Amino acid sequence: MKRTILLTCFLLALVSVKAQNDQLSNSQPEQNKTPIMGWSSWNHFWIDIDEKMIREQVDVMVRSGMKDAGYQFINIDDGYFGGRDASGRLLAHPRKFSSGMRALSDYIHSKGLKAGIYSDAGISTCASLWNADTIGNDVGLYGHDEQDLALMLKDWNYDFIKVDWCGAEKLQLDEEIRYTQLINTAKKINPYVIFNICRWQFPGKWAPVIADSWRISGDIRPTFESILNIIDLNADLWQYCSPGHFNDMDMLQVGRGMTYEEDKAHFSMWCMMNSHLLAGNDLRNMTSETVEILTNKEIIALNQDPLCYQARRLIDHGDQEVWAKPLVYTGSGEVAVALLNRSAEECEISFPLDSVSIDAAKRYTYRNLWNKKNYPVETASALSFKVPAHGVIVLKIQGSSIPFNVFQKALKDSKE
């Protein structure tokens, strides 16, 4: 009888523990293992932001189909600050954000989205130094780490934080030490927060160990030259990309003045290279072409592939390049290929199948992810396409992988 009672108590305890664990897992958000997707205020609005405009961006993200395509984050960048009170507590701008930052994150969350916020590792933010945002003076994290991060990530309930370096650069702080302090503090307050280092260059090998993402370039501009420059800066950083840790190529410029082909090339390469997909345009004034690009689910799927293998430049003929990445796993025989034409003239770009680790003799199929065209079974050893000026063609190839292929070899070499 005594043994039966003990066994019953033991089983009840197990059930109780399982129930507690289930409740805990249901209450905690899932950690992002693929690049985040969303929208950020900085590119288009700079510091000219307010809660009404932010709410309107939220509403458009939902009704435009962007949310259905995977966009989740609404990130409020520099310009929301209102100084500090007598106790040093951070304030939101009393006029532009009169309802408060918690009310705004609540609204974002009510739409099934996530909220992002901004700060600086030093005393002053970039806008207070460079954009005459005088009310933003003395609002950086320096001297207020725990106080500000608890306010932003707990009281205000934001899910993402971008931490800039303007004020910290002015103080001549050590990057690794300062960002390590901030990340440790932020993760202690909210283990699930996504922390972005905004240092305007690859910070160093220490960053991928502790951060969720890190900027690898200066601020992006809405020109094709800027796009190409950032692609080149990220080309050799592929080995630092892994699930949950990404080279951030900055916010998207789709819909901000480049041509249709340039926008497609820009978006394709950000997806191929596993950058965050943060729209930087005014969502309220999008053309149908902009919506088409931003919501191409087959291109987005390359960015969100769970392998998170950053595309590599495998063929370089100057202005004509072939980029590729394996999908699912490195030997799956499923490969995404981007043919990038950097020149101002239409050009033909060719590549042998073995250069992207496909065994052509074993037959393969492929699909053009922009014109949505499937091609029949092939055994040709090479493929060739006419690529528009400043344009791209993106293919998804399915076949048999070459043993110890170029992707696997590169991973092995990078670890040696």
Tab-separated table of C-alpha atoms in Angstrom:
chain	number	residue	atom	x	y	z
A	1	MET	CA	0.000	0.000	0.000
A	2	LYS	CA	2.824	2.340	0.964
A	3	ARG	CA	4.605	1.593	-2.325
A	4	THR	CA	1.418	2.328	-4.259
A	5	ILE	CA	1.022	5.692	-2.531
A	6	LEU	CA	4.658	6.577	-3.222
A	7	LEU	CA	4.292	5.580	-6.887
A	8	THR	CA	1.128	7.640	-7.208
A	9	CYS	CA	2.839	10.685	-5.664
A	10	PHE	CA	5.805	10.236	-7.990
A	11	LEU	CA	3.553	10.082	-11.067
A	12	LEU	CA	1.592	13.136	-9.930
A	13	ALA	CA	4.859	15.005	-9.474
A	14	LEU	CA	5.914	14.113	-13.017
A	15	VAL	CA	2.586	15.324	-14.390
A	16	SER	CA	2.950	18.568	-12.419
A	17	VAL	CA	6.485	19.154	-13.725
A	18	LYS	CA	5.361	18.472	-17.290
A	19	ALA	CA	2.441	20.882	-16.910
A	20	GLN	CA	4.768	23.575	-15.566
A	21	ASN	CA	7.197	23.009	-18.431
A	22	ASP	CA	4.384	23.138	-20.988
A	23	GLN	CA	3.096	26.357	-19.465
A	24	LEU	CA	6.602	27.827	-19.497
A	25	SER	CA	7.239	26.876	-23.116
A	26	ASN	CA	3.884	28.253	-24.202
A	27	SER	CA	4.581	31.567	-22.480
A	28	GLN	CA	8.065	32.071	-23.933
A	29	PRO	CA	8.622	33.255	-27.505
A	30	GLU	CA	10.537	31.045	-29.903
A	31	GLN	CA	14.086	32.225	-30.564
A	32	ASN	CA	14.674	33.383	-34.135
A	33	LYS	CA	17.038	30.983	-35.892
A	34	THR	CA	16.580	32.537	-39.336
A	35	PRO	CA	17.064	36.213	-40.250
A	36	ILE	CA	14.342	38.483	-38.938
A	37	MET	CA	11.885	40.098	-41.338
A	38	GLY	CA	10.083	43.370	-40.771
A	39	TRP	CA	10.235	47.126	-41.238
A	40	SER	CA	12.416	49.901	-39.772
A	41	SER	CA	11.757	53.615	-39.580
A	42	TRP	CA	15.249	55.028	-40.212
A	43	ASN	CA	15.812	54.845	-43.994
A	44	HIS	CA	12.753	56.824	-45.001
A	45	PHE	CA	11.832	58.892	-41.946
A	46	TRP	CA	15.087	59.460	-40.033
A	47	ILE	CA	14.004	61.234	-36.801
A	48	ASP	CA	10.690	62.468	-38.237
A	49	ILE	CA	8.659	59.724	-36.564
A	50	ASP	CA	5.629	59.571	-34.299
A	51	GLU	CA	3.271	56.962	-32.926
A	52	LYS	CA	0.533	57.661	-35.495
A	53	MET	CA	2.873	56.942	-38.403
A	54	ILE	CA	4.218	53.806	-36.725
A	55	ARG	CA	0.694	52.475	-36.187
A	56	GLU	CA	-0.097	53.128	-39.841
A	57	GLN	CA	2.955	51.115	-40.907
A	58	VAL	CA	1.732	48.273	-38.688
A	59	ASP	CA	-1.690	48.305	-40.310
A	60	VAL	CA	-0.273	48.298	-43.843
A	61	MET	CA	2.121	45.455	-43.051
A	62	VAL	CA	-0.877	43.348	-42.107
A	63	ARG	CA	-3.218	44.226	-44.978
A	64	SER	CA	-0.585	44.354	-47.751
A	65	GLY	CA	0.271	40.674	-47.409
A	66	MET	CA	3.701	41.342	-45.890
A	67	LYS	CA	2.755	39.718	-42.592
A	68	ASP	CA	1.508	36.642	-44.460
A	69	ALA	CA	4.835	36.554	-46.335
A	70	GLY	CA	6.723	36.343	-43.028
A	71	TYR	CA	7.392	39.940	-41.971
A	72	GLN	CA	7.070	40.255	-38.182
A	73	PHE	CA	9.035	43.163	-36.771
A	74	ILE	CA	8.186	46.850	-36.532
A	75	ASN	CA	11.441	48.514	-35.491
A	76	ILE	CA	11.411	52.060	-34.116
A	77	ASP	CA	14.803	53.625	-34.758
A	78	ASP	CA	16.374	56.860	-33.483
A	79	GLY	CA	14.137	59.888	-32.917
A	80	TYR	CA	11.663	58.711	-30.275
A	81	PHE	CA	13.635	60.001	-27.277
A	82	GLY	CA	12.426	62.717	-24.907
A	83	GLY	CA	15.422	63.070	-22.594
A	84	ARG	CA	15.507	61.884	-18.975
A	85	ASP	CA	13.630	62.911	-15.849
A	86	ALA	CA	15.247	64.084	-12.606
A	87	SER	CA	15.874	60.485	-11.512
A	88	GLY	CA	17.576	59.606	-14.794
A	89	ARG	CA	14.664	57.583	-16.148
A	90	LEU	CA	14.497	57.545	-19.946
A	91	LEU	CA	11.518	59.353	-21.476
A	92	ALA	CA	9.754	59.091	-24.815
A	93	HIS	CA	9.138	62.279	-26.773
A	94	PRO	CA	6.111	63.868	-25.047
A	95	ARG	CA	4.481	65.097	-28.247
A	96	LYS	CA	5.414	62.498	-30.865
A	97	PHE	CA	4.848	59.516	-28.548
A	98	SER	CA	2.308	60.900	-26.112
A	99	SER	CA	0.663	57.516	-25.504
A	100	GLY	CA	3.976	56.034	-24.420
A	101	MET	CA	6.275	53.341	-25.765
A	102	ARG	CA	4.471	50.521	-23.945
A	103	ALA	CA	1.158	51.446	-25.550
A	104	LEU	CA	2.874	51.321	-28.942
A	105	SER	CA	4.445	47.896	-28.384
A	106	ASP	CA	1.059	46.657	-27.128
A	107	TYR	CA	-0.524	47.808	-30.389
A	108	ILE	CA	2.177	46.100	-32.456
A	109	HIS	CA	1.782	42.865	-30.479
A	110	SER	CA	-2.016	43.031	-30.801
A	111	LYS	CA	-1.577	42.629	-34.567
A	112	GLY	CA	0.490	39.474	-34.138
A	113	LEU	CA	3.763	41.309	-34.804
A	114	LYS	CA	6.925	42.010	-32.788
A	115	ALA	CA	8.373	45.340	-31.679
A	116	GLY	CA	11.923	46.645	-32.048
A	117	ILE	CA	13.656	49.639	-30.497
A	118	TYR	CA	16.945	51.568	-30.706
A	119	SER	CA	19.695	52.955	-28.492
A	120	ASP	CA	23.415	53.757	-28.476
A	121	ALA	CA	26.295	52.194	-26.559
A	122	GLY	CA	27.535	55.653	-25.525
A	123	ILE	CA	25.918	58.712	-23.970
A	124	SER	CA	24.494	60.265	-27.146
A	125	THR	CA	22.659	58.699	-30.097
A	126	CYS	CA	23.611	59.188	-33.738
A	127	ALA	CA	20.709	61.581	-34.341
A	128	SER	CA	21.676	63.762	-31.387
A	129	LEU	CA	25.184	64.040	-32.834
A	130	TRP	CA	24.454	64.295	-36.548
A	131	ASN	CA	20.767	65.179	-37.024
A	132	ALA	CA	20.320	68.086	-34.584
A	133	ASP	CA	18.055	65.991	-32.358
A	134	THR	CA	18.838	68.013	-29.235
A	135	ILE	CA	16.103	66.373	-27.178
A	136	GLY	CA	17.975	63.134	-27.764
A	137	ASN	CA	21.082	64.262	-25.889
A	138	ASP	CA	22.159	62.111	-22.939
A	139	VAL	CA	19.796	59.257	-23.805
A	140	GLY	CA	22.396	56.608	-24.705
A	141	LEU	CA	22.901	53.521	-22.567
A	142	TYR	CA	26.249	54.507	-21.075
A	143	GLY	CA	25.809	54.917	-17.323
A	144	HIS	CA	22.257	53.550	-17.498
A	145	ASP	CA	22.708	50.015	-18.854
A	146	GLU	CA	20.477	48.042	-16.491
A	147	GLN	CA	17.981	50.860	-15.971
A	148	ASP	CA	17.419	51.537	-19.693
A	149	LEU	CA	17.487	47.931	-20.885
A	150	ALA	CA	15.025	46.852	-18.199
A	151	LEU	CA	12.759	49.732	-19.235
A	152	MET	CA	12.947	48.925	-22.965
A	153	LEU	CA	12.897	45.131	-22.847
A	154	LYS	CA	10.707	44.527	-19.806
A	155	ASP	CA	8.543	47.536	-18.942
A	156	TRP	CA	8.077	48.681	-22.538
A	157	ASN	CA	8.159	45.037	-23.744
A	158	TYR	CA	10.256	45.290	-26.931
A	159	ASP	CA	11.547	42.146	-28.648
A	160	PHE	CA	14.519	43.515	-30.622
A	161	ILE	CA	17.119	46.177	-29.925
A	162	LYS	CA	19.583	47.827	-32.284
A	163	VAL	CA	22.506	49.416	-30.450
A	164	ASP	CA	24.441	52.057	-32.383
A	165	TRP	CA	28.022	53.248	-31.865
A	166	CYS	CA	28.051	57.024	-32.478
A	167	GLY	CA	28.124	58.035	-28.826
A	168	ALA	CA	30.454	55.180	-27.912
A	169	GLU	CA	32.873	56.163	-30.673
A	170	LYS	CA	32.945	59.690	-29.253
A	171	LEU	CA	33.906	58.211	-25.863
A	172	GLN	CA	36.515	55.972	-27.541
A	173	LEU	CA	35.128	52.854	-25.877
A	174	ASP	CA	36.406	49.360	-26.613
A	175	GLU	CA	33.903	47.655	-28.945
A	176	GLU	CA	34.229	44.084	-27.712
A	177	ILE	CA	34.138	45.006	-24.030
A	178	ARG	CA	31.259	47.466	-24.375
A	179	TYR	CA	29.008	45.315	-26.544
A	180	THR	CA	29.709	42.253	-24.394
A	181	GLN	CA	28.554	44.212	-21.331
A	182	LEU	CA	25.373	45.304	-23.067
A	183	ILE	CA	24.506	41.924	-24.569
A	184	ASN	CA	25.022	40.145	-21.244
A	185	THR	CA	22.786	42.680	-19.497
A	186	ALA	CA	20.093	42.545	-22.192
A	187	LYS	CA	20.009	38.744	-22.289
A	188	LYS	CA	19.790	38.603	-18.494
A	189	ILE	CA	16.693	40.799	-18.619
A	190	ASN	CA	15.179	39.002	-21.627
A	191	PRO	CA	16.975	35.862	-22.867
A	192	TYR	CA	14.890	35.977	-26.053
A	193	VAL	CA	15.664	39.536	-27.106
A	194	ILE	CA	17.334	39.872	-30.504
A	195	PHE	CA	20.406	42.083	-30.144
A	196	ASN	CA	21.852	43.878	-33.167
A	197	ILE	CA	25.341	45.406	-33.077
A	198	CYS	CA	25.390	48.509	-35.278
A	199	ARG	CA	29.099	49.272	-35.626
A	200	TRP	CA	29.029	50.055	-39.433
A	201	GLN	CA	31.679	47.393	-40.188
A	202	PHE	CA	32.317	43.744	-39.329
A	203	PRO	CA	33.147	44.060	-35.606
A	204	GLY	CA	35.439	41.030	-35.416
A	205	LYS	CA	35.305	37.302	-34.762
A	206	TRP	CA	34.030	37.937	-31.236
A	207	ALA	CA	30.693	39.322	-32.460
A	208	PRO	CA	29.206	36.109	-33.932
A	209	VAL	CA	29.837	34.379	-30.601
A	210	ILE	CA	27.686	36.744	-28.543
A	211	ALA	CA	25.371	38.714	-30.874
A	212	ASP	CA	22.328	37.766	-32.914
A	213	SER	CA	23.424	40.042	-35.780
A	214	TRP	CA	25.996	42.701	-36.544
A	215	ARG	CA	26.212	45.378	-39.209
A	216	ILE	CA	29.020	44.874	-41.725
A	217	SER	CA	28.845	48.230	-43.544
A	218	GLY	CA	28.165	51.925	-43.271
A	219	ASP	CA	24.608	53.150	-43.848
A	220	ILE	CA	23.009	51.887	-47.041
A	221	ARG	CA	21.902	54.337	-49.751
A	222	PRO	CA	19.162	53.924	-52.416
A	223	THR	CA	21.666	53.426	-55.247
A	224	PHE	CA	22.841	50.319	-57.053
A	225	GLU	CA	26.448	51.277	-56.287
A	226	SER	CA	25.688	51.164	-52.558
A	227	ILE	CA	24.053	47.754	-52.952
A	228	LEU	CA	27.082	46.330	-54.788
A	229	ASN	CA	29.493	47.788	-52.235
A	230	ILE	CA	27.689	46.081	-49.351
A	231	ILE	CA	27.534	42.782	-51.255
A	232	ASP	CA	31.309	42.941	-51.741
A	233	LEU	CA	31.905	43.749	-48.062
A	234	ASN	CA	29.909	40.671	-47.054
A	235	ALA	CA	31.245	38.287	-49.699
A	236	ASP	CA	34.025	36.805	-47.560
A	237	LEU	CA	32.141	36.870	-44.250
A	238	TRP	CA	29.958	33.847	-45.068
A	239	GLN	CA	31.772	31.626	-42.561
A	240	TYR	CA	30.509	33.774	-39.651
A	241	CYS	CA	26.869	33.206	-40.562
A	242	SER	CA	24.985	30.412	-38.784
A	243	PRO	CA	21.465	29.776	-37.445
A	244	GLY	CA	20.625	32.648	-35.107
A	245	HIS	CA	23.737	34.676	-36.032
A	246	PHE	CA	23.820	36.865	-39.147
A	247	ASN	CA	25.854	39.392	-41.085
A	248	ASP	CA	23.503	42.388	-41.265
A	249	MET	CA	23.696	44.180	-44.640
A	250	ASP	CA	21.441	47.008	-43.389
A	251	MET	CA	17.832	47.857	-44.161
A	252	LEU	CA	16.274	47.317	-47.577
A	253	GLN	CA	16.014	50.128	-50.122
A	254	VAL	CA	13.335	48.406	-52.215
A	255	GLY	CA	10.755	50.961	-53.333
A	256	ARG	CA	12.989	53.962	-52.660
A	257	GLY	CA	14.000	55.121	-56.133
A	258	MET	CA	16.000	52.375	-57.826
A	259	THR	CA	14.751	50.591	-60.960
A	260	TYR	CA	12.576	47.485	-60.879
A	261	GLU	CA	15.513	45.275	-61.924
A	262	GLU	CA	17.816	46.886	-59.351
A	263	ASP	CA	15.251	46.367	-56.605
A	264	LYS	CA	14.906	42.700	-57.575
A	265	ALA	CA	18.688	42.234	-57.580
A	266	HIS	CA	18.986	43.992	-54.215
A	267	PHE	CA	16.251	41.909	-52.594
A	268	SER	CA	17.537	38.662	-54.118
A	269	MET	CA	21.080	39.148	-52.840
A	270	TRP	CA	19.911	40.092	-49.331
A	271	CYS	CA	17.915	36.831	-49.333
A	272	MET	CA	20.767	34.768	-50.781
A	273	MET	CA	23.237	36.192	-48.245
A	274	ASN	CA	20.966	35.722	-45.199
A	275	SER	CA	20.734	39.360	-44.175
A	276	HIS	CA	17.813	40.588	-42.110
A	277	LEU	CA	14.939	41.659	-44.373
A	278	LEU	CA	13.872	44.993	-42.896
A	279	ALA	CA	11.917	47.122	-45.343
A	280	GLY	CA	13.043	50.747	-45.185
A	281	ASN	CA	10.365	52.374	-47.337
A	282	ASP	CA	7.083	54.051	-46.420
A	283	LEU	CA	4.717	51.074	-46.515
A	284	ARG	CA	1.731	53.394	-46.969
A	285	ASN	CA	2.879	54.420	-50.467
A	286	MET	CA	4.051	51.178	-52.073
A	287	THR	CA	3.593	50.407	-55.758
A	288	SER	CA	2.359	46.994	-56.857
A	289	GLU	CA	5.907	46.240	-58.063
A	290	THR	CA	7.343	46.987	-54.623
A	291	VAL	CA	4.774	44.737	-52.943
A	292	GLU	CA	5.484	42.016	-55.528
A	293	ILE	CA	9.194	42.103	-54.754
A	294	LEU	CA	8.887	42.262	-50.972
A	295	THR	CA	6.352	39.412	-50.852
A	296	ASN	CA	7.954	36.939	-53.276
A	297	LYS	CA	7.692	33.923	-50.984
A	298	GLU	CA	9.982	31.733	-53.091
A	299	ILE	CA	12.824	34.255	-52.867
A	300	ILE	CA	12.100	34.821	-49.163
A	301	ALA	CA	12.313	31.049	-48.602
A	302	LEU	CA	16.005	31.201	-49.555
A	303	ASN	CA	16.567	33.711	-46.757
A	304	GLN	CA	14.551	31.642	-44.302
A	305	ASP	CA	16.078	28.270	-45.154
A	306	PRO	CA	16.936	26.622	-41.789
A	307	LEU	CA	20.458	25.678	-42.913
A	308	CYS	CA	21.332	29.412	-42.929
A	309	TYR	CA	24.266	28.904	-45.289
A	310	GLN	CA	25.230	32.332	-46.630
A	311	ALA	CA	25.607	32.377	-50.417
A	312	ARG	CA	29.117	32.506	-51.831
A	313	ARG	CA	30.474	34.043	-55.010
A	314	LEU	CA	31.622	30.948	-56.901
A	315	ILE	CA	32.251	32.485	-60.335
A	316	ASP	CA	33.516	36.037	-60.881
A	317	HIS	CA	33.852	37.450	-64.386
A	318	GLY	CA	34.094	41.057	-63.284
A	319	ASP	CA	30.618	42.464	-63.848
A	320	GLN	CA	29.034	39.022	-64.205
A	321	GLU	CA	28.905	36.771	-61.154
A	322	VAL	CA	27.451	33.442	-60.056
A	323	TRP	CA	26.447	33.087	-56.418
A	324	ALA	CA	25.139	29.879	-54.821
A	325	LYS	CA	24.056	28.327	-51.542
A	326	PRO	CA	22.881	24.837	-50.548
A	327	LEU	CA	19.412	24.423	-49.092
A	328	VAL	CA	18.223	22.054	-46.338
A	329	TYR	CA	21.702	20.536	-45.859
A	330	THR	CA	25.001	20.809	-47.696
A	331	GLY	CA	24.625	17.526	-49.585
A	332	SER	CA	20.908	17.752	-50.348
A	333	GLY	CA	21.313	18.368	-54.093
A	334	GLU	CA	19.016	21.378	-53.641
A	335	VAL	CA	20.836	24.589	-54.497
A	336	ALA	CA	19.866	28.245	-54.967
A	337	VAL	CA	21.832	30.093	-57.661
A	338	ALA	CA	21.835	33.834	-58.348
A	339	LEU	CA	23.248	35.211	-61.592
A	340	LEU	CA	24.147	38.834	-60.856
A	341	ASN	CA	24.815	41.313	-63.669
A	342	ARG	CA	26.565	44.375	-62.247
A	343	SER	CA	26.917	46.072	-65.643
A	344	ALA	CA	24.634	48.638	-67.295
A	345	GLU	CA	24.085	46.339	-70.299
A	346	GLU	CA	22.185	43.072	-70.669
A	347	CYS	CA	24.690	40.205	-70.542
A	348	GLU	CA	24.714	36.438	-70.854
A	349	ILE	CA	25.892	34.550	-67.798
A	350	SER	CA	26.771	30.852	-67.964
A	351	PHE	CA	27.841	28.366	-65.342
A	352	PRO	CA	28.681	24.634	-65.266
A	353	LEU	CA	26.471	22.583	-62.967
A	354	ASP	CA	29.449	21.078	-61.177
A	355	SER	CA	30.512	24.594	-60.094
A	356	VAL	CA	27.423	24.669	-57.875
A	357	SER	CA	27.880	21.042	-56.765
A	358	ILE	CA	25.194	19.468	-58.979
A	359	ASP	CA	26.006	16.202	-60.787
A	360	ALA	CA	24.442	16.941	-64.192
A	361	ALA	CA	24.848	13.355	-65.421
A	362	LYS	CA	22.329	12.213	-62.810
A	363	ARG	CA	19.699	14.615	-64.164
A	364	TYR	CA	18.229	17.685	-62.510
A	365	THR	CA	15.353	20.144	-62.711
A	366	TYR	CA	15.279	23.857	-62.011
A	367	ARG	CA	12.907	26.762	-61.521
A	368	ASN	CA	13.247	30.492	-62.154
A	369	LEU	CA	12.028	32.067	-58.900
A	370	TRP	CA	11.162	35.459	-60.411
A	371	ASN	CA	9.228	34.441	-63.528
A	372	LYS	CA	7.910	31.328	-61.719
A	373	LYS	CA	8.825	29.081	-64.649
A	374	ASN	CA	9.707	25.394	-64.217
A	375	TYR	CA	12.168	23.770	-66.599
A	376	PRO	CA	12.062	20.057	-67.587
A	377	VAL	CA	14.597	17.424	-66.607
A	378	GLU	CA	18.055	18.310	-67.880
A	379	THR	CA	21.405	16.590	-68.316
A	380	ALA	CA	23.242	19.555	-69.875
A	381	SER	CA	26.532	20.176	-68.112
A	382	ALA	CA	26.065	23.974	-68.150
A	383	LEU	CA	23.275	26.548	-68.158
A	384	SER	CA	23.227	30.018	-69.695
A	385	PHE	CA	20.848	32.975	-69.285
A	386	LYS	CA	20.521	36.535	-70.497
A	387	VAL	CA	20.474	38.736	-67.404
A	388	PRO	CA	19.095	42.310	-67.512
A	389	ALA	CA	21.324	45.309	-66.817
A	390	HIS	CA	21.769	45.744	-63.046
A	391	GLY	CA	19.623	42.637	-62.761
A	392	VAL	CA	19.528	39.128	-61.456
A	393	ILE	CA	18.153	35.697	-62.277
A	394	VAL	CA	17.554	33.376	-59.337
A	395	LEU	CA	17.259	29.633	-59.832
A	396	LYS	CA	16.393	26.764	-57.536
A	397	ILE	CA	18.055	23.595	-58.793
A	398	GLN	CA	17.142	20.106	-57.600
A	399	GLY	CA	19.336	17.152	-58.465
A	400	SER	CA	22.125	15.021	-57.014
A	401	SER	CA	24.967	16.554	-55.066
A	402	ILE	CA	28.596	15.937	-55.928
A	403	PRO	CA	30.301	14.077	-53.043
A	404	PHE	CA	32.372	16.353	-50.757
A	405	ASN	CA	31.103	19.326	-52.698
A	406	VAL	CA	32.303	22.927	-52.757
A	407	PHE	CA	30.029	23.931	-49.881
A	408	GLN	CA	31.168	21.108	-47.611
A	409	LYS	CA	34.830	21.615	-48.466
A	410	ALA	CA	34.620	25.322	-47.705
A	411	LEU	CA	33.079	24.644	-44.293
A	412	LYS	CA	35.816	22.154	-43.493
A	413	ASP	CA	38.542	24.550	-44.610
A	414	SER	CA	37.066	27.435	-42.584
A	415	LYS	CA	37.298	25.378	-39.385
A	416	GLU	CA	40.924	24.393	-39.883
